[in-house]
PDB file of C-alpha atoms in Angstrom:
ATOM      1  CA  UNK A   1      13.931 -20.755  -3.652  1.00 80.00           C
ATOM      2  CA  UNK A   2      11.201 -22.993  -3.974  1.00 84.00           C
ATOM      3  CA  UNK A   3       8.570 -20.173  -2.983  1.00 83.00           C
ATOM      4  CA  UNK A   4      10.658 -17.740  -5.900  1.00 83.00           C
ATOM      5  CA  UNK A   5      10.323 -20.743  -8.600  1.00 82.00           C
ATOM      6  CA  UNK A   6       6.325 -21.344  -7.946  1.00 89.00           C
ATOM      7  CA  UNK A   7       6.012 -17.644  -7.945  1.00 86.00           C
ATOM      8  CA  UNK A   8       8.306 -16.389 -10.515  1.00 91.00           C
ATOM      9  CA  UNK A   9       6.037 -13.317 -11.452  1.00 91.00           C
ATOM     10  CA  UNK A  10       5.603 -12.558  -8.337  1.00 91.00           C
ATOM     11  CA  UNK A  11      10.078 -11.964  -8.364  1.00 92.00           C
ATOM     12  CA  UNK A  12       9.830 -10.306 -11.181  1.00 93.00           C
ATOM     13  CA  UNK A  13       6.964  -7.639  -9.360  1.00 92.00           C
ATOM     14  CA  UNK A  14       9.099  -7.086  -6.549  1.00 92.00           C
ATOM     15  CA  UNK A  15      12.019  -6.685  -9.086  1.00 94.00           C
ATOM     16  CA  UNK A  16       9.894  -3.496 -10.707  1.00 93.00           C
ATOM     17  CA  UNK A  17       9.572  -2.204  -7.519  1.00 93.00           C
ATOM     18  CA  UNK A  18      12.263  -2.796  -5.622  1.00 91.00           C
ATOM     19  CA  UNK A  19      14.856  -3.149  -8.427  1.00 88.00           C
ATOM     20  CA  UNK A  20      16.445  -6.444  -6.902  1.00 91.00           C
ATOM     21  CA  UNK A  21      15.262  -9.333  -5.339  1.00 94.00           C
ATOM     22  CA  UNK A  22      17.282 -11.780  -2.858  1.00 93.00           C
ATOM     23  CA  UNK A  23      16.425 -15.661  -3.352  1.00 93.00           C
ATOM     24  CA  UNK A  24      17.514 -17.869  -0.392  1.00 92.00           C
ATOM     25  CA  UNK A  25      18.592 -21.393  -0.790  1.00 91.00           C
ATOM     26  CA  UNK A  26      18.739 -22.829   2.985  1.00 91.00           C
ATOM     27  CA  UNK A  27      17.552 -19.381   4.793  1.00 91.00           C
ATOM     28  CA  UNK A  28      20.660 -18.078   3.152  1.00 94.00           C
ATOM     29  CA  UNK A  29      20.928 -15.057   0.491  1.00 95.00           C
ATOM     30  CA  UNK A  30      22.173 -17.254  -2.611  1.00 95.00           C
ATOM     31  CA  UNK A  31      21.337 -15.507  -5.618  1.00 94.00           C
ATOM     32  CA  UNK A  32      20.053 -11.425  -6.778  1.00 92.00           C
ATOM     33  CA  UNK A  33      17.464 -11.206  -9.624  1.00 95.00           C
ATOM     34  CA  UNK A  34      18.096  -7.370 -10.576  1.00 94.00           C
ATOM     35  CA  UNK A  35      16.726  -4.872 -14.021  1.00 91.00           C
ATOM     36  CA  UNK A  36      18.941  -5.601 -17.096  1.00 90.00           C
ATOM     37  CA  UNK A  37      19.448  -2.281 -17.265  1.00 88.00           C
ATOM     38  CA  UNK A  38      20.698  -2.040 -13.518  1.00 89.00           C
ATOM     39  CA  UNK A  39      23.078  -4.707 -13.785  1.00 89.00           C
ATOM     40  CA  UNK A  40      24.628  -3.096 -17.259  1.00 92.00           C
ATOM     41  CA  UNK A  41      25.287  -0.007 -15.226  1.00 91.00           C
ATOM     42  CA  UNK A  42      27.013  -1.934 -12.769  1.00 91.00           C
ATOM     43  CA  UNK A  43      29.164  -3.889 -15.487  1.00 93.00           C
ATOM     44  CA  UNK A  44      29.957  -0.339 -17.002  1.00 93.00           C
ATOM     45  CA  UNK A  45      31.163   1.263 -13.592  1.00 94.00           C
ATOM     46  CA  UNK A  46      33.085  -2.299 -12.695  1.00 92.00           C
ATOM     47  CA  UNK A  47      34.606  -2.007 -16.178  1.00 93.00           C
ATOM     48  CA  UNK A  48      35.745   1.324 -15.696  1.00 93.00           C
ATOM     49  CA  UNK A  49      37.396   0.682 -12.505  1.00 94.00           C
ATOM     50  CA  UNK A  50      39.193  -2.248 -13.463  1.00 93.00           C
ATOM     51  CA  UNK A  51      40.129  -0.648 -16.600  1.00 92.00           C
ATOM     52  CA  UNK A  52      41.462   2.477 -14.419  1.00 91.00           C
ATOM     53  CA  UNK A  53      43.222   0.375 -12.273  1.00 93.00           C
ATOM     54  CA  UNK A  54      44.915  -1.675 -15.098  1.00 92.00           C
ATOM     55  CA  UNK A  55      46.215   1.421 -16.291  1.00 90.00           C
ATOM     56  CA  UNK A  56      47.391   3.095 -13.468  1.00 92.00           C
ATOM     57  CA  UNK A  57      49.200  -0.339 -12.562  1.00 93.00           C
ATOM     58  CA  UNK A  58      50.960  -0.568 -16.038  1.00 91.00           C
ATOM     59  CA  UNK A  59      51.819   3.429 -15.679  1.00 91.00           C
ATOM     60  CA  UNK A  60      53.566   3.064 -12.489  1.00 93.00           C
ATOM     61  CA  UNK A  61      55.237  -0.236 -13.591  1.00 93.00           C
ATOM     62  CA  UNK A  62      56.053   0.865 -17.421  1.00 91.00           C
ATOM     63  CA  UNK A  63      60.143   0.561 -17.175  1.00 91.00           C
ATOM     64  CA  UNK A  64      59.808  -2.790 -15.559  1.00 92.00           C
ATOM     65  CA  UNK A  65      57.699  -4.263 -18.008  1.00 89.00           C
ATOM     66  CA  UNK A  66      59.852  -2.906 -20.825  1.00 89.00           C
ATOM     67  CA  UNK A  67      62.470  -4.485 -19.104  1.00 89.00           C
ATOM     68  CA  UNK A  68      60.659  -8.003 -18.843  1.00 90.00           C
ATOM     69  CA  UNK A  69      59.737  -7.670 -22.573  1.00 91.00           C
ATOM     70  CA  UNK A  70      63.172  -7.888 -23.393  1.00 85.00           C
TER      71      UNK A  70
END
């Protein structure tokens, strides 16, 4: 972390070519410096799938939650 806060261009090379970069805290992975546009693709796919998965909850469950609404 220390090395990553000195060097911040040097993250943000290895980000253009690698895409991500890992910062330790402790020897430990603790946080992911990643493209803009890489992480919006990854909020649009986990959107999706939640999104997917709320509806296919609510579809299987629809006379039961009528029946709460009451």
């Amino acid at each position: 972390m220390t090395e990553a806060n000195q060097n911040f261009s040097r993250v943000v090379r290895m980000v253009d070519e690698n895409g991500m970069a890992v910062i330790l805290k402790n020897n430990k992975p603790r946080y992911m410096v990643m493209n803009f546009s890489e992480y919006d693709e990854i909020q649009t796919a986990r959107r999706k799938f939640f999104n997917s998965t709320a509806d296919s909850i609510i579809s299987e469950n629809l006379e039961a939650l009528k029946e709460l609404a009451k």
